Tab-separated table of C-alpha atoms in Angstrom:
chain	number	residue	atom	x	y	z
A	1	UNK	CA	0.000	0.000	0.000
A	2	UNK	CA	1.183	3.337	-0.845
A	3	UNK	CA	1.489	6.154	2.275
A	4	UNK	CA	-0.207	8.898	-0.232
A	5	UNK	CA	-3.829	7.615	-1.494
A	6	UNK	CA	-6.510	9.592	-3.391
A	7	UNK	CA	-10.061	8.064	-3.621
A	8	UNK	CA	-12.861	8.916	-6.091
A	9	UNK	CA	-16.103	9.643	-3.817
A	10	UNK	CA	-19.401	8.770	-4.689
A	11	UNK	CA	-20.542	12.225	-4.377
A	12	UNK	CA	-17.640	13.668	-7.070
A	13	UNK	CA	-15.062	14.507	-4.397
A	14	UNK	CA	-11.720	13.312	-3.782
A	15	UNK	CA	-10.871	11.594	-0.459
A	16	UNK	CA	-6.713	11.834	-0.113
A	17	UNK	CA	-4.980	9.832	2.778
A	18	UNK	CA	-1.775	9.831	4.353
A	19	UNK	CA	-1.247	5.849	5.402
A	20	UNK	CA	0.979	6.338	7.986
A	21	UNK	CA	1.622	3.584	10.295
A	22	UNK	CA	-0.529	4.336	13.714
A	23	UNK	CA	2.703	4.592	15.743
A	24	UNK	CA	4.595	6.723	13.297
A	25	UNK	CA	1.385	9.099	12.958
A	26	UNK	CA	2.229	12.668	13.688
A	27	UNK	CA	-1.474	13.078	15.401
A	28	UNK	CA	-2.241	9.788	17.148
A	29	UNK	CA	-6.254	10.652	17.689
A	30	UNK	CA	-8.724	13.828	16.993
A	31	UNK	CA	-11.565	14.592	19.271
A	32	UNK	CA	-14.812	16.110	17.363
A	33	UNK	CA	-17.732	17.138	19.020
A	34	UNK	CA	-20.225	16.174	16.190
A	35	UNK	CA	-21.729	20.143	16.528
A	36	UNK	CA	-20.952	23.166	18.972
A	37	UNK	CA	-23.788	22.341	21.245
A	38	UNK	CA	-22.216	23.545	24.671
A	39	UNK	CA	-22.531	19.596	26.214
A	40	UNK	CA	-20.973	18.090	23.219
A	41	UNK	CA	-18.332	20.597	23.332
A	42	UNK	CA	-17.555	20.534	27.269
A	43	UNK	CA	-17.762	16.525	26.835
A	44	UNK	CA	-15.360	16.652	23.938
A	45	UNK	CA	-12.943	18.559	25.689
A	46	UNK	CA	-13.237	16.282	28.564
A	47	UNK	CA	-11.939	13.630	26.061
A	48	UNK	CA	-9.507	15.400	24.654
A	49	UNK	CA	-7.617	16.388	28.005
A	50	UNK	CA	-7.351	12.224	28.642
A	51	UNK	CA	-6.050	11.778	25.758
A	52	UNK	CA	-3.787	14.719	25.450
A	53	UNK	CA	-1.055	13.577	27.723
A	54	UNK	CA	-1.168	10.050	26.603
A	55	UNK	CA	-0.419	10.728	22.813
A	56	UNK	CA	-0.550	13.628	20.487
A	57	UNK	CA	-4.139	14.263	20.230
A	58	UNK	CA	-5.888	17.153	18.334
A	59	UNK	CA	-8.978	19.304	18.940
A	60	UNK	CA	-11.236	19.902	16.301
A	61	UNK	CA	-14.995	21.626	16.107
A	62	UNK	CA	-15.243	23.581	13.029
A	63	UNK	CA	-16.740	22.756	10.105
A	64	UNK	CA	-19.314	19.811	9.441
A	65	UNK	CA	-18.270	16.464	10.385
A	66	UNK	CA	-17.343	14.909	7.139
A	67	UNK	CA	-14.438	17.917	6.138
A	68	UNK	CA	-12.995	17.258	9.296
A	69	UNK	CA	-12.922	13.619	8.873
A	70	UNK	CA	-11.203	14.292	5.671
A	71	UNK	CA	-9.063	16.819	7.100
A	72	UNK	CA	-7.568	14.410	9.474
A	73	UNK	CA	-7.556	12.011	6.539
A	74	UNK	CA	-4.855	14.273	4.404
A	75	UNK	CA	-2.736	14.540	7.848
A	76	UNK	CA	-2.469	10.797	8.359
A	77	UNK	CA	-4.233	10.513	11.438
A	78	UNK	CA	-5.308	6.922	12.424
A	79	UNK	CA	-8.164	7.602	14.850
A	80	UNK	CA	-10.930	10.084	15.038
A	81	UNK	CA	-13.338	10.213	17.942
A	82	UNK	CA	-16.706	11.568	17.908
A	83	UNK	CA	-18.379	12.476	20.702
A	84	UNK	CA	-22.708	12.918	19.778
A	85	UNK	CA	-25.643	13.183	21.681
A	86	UNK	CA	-24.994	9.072	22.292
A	87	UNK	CA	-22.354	10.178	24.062
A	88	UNK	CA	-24.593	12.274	26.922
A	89	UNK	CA	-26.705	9.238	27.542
A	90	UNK	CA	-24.451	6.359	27.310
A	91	UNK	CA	-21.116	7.405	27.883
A	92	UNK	CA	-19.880	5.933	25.098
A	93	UNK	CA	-18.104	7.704	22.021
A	94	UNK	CA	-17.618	6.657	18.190
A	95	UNK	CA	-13.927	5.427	17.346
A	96	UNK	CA	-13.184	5.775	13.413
A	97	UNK	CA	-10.487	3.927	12.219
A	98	UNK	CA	-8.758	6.270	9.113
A	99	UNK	CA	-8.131	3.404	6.461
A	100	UNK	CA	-11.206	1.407	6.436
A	101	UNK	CA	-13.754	4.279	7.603
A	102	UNK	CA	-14.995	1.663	10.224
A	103	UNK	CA	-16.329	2.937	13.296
A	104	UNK	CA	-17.213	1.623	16.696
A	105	UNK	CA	-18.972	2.841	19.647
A	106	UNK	CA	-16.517	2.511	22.697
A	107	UNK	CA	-16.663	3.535	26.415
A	108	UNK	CA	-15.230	6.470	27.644
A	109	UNK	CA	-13.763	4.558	29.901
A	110	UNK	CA	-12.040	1.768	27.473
A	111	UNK	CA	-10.760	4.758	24.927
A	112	UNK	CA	-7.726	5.701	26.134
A	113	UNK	CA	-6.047	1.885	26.816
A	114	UNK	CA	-8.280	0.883	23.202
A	115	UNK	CA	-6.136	3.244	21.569
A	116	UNK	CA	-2.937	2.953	23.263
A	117	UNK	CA	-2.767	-0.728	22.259
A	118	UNK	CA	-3.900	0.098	18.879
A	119	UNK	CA	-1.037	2.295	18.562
A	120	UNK	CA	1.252	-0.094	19.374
């Protein structure tokens, strides 16, 4: 697999993807709020602080949430979290992994160690 990708999208655009290997990443993990609704937001940075000292983590709320997928995409980030109104009831976030576009709701709780061994 080559490090540099671009993708045709479905909807005309042009998805382009850094591959770097999760430990060699420059940004281990971004933290999205899904919109600036004051809970997501104050719940997002909550996540982002536990992260932050663990591995280079990043902070993003503007824009919608696709562009900063793809943002993170083009910097060769591995993992994105979400953090949606889900999160407010159940405590639980969406992991996306950056070369299959999978995602997975995780605890709070199981993020940080999820990640670290992912990054291994």
């Amino acid at each position: 697999m080559d490090a540099y990708e671009e993708e045709a999208l479905e909807n005309g655009e042009t998805r382009t993807v850094l591959h770097f290997a999760p430990r060699i990443a420059p940004v281990k993990v971004a933290v999205f709020p899904l919109m600036k609704k004051e809970a997501l937001v104050e719940k997002a940075t909550q996540v982002f602080e536990q992260l932050q000292p663990l591995m280079t983590s990043e902070y993003d709320a503007s824009g919608a949430i696709g562009k900063r997928y793809r943002r993170q995409d083009e910097l060769g980030t591995p993992f994105c979290v979400t953090i949606d109104f889900d999160t407010l009831e159940d405590d639980t976030v969406t992991l996306r992994e950056r070369d299959s576009m999978q995602q997975q709701r995780v605890p709070v709780s199981a993020l940080a160690p999820l990640l670290l061994e992912r990054l291994r």
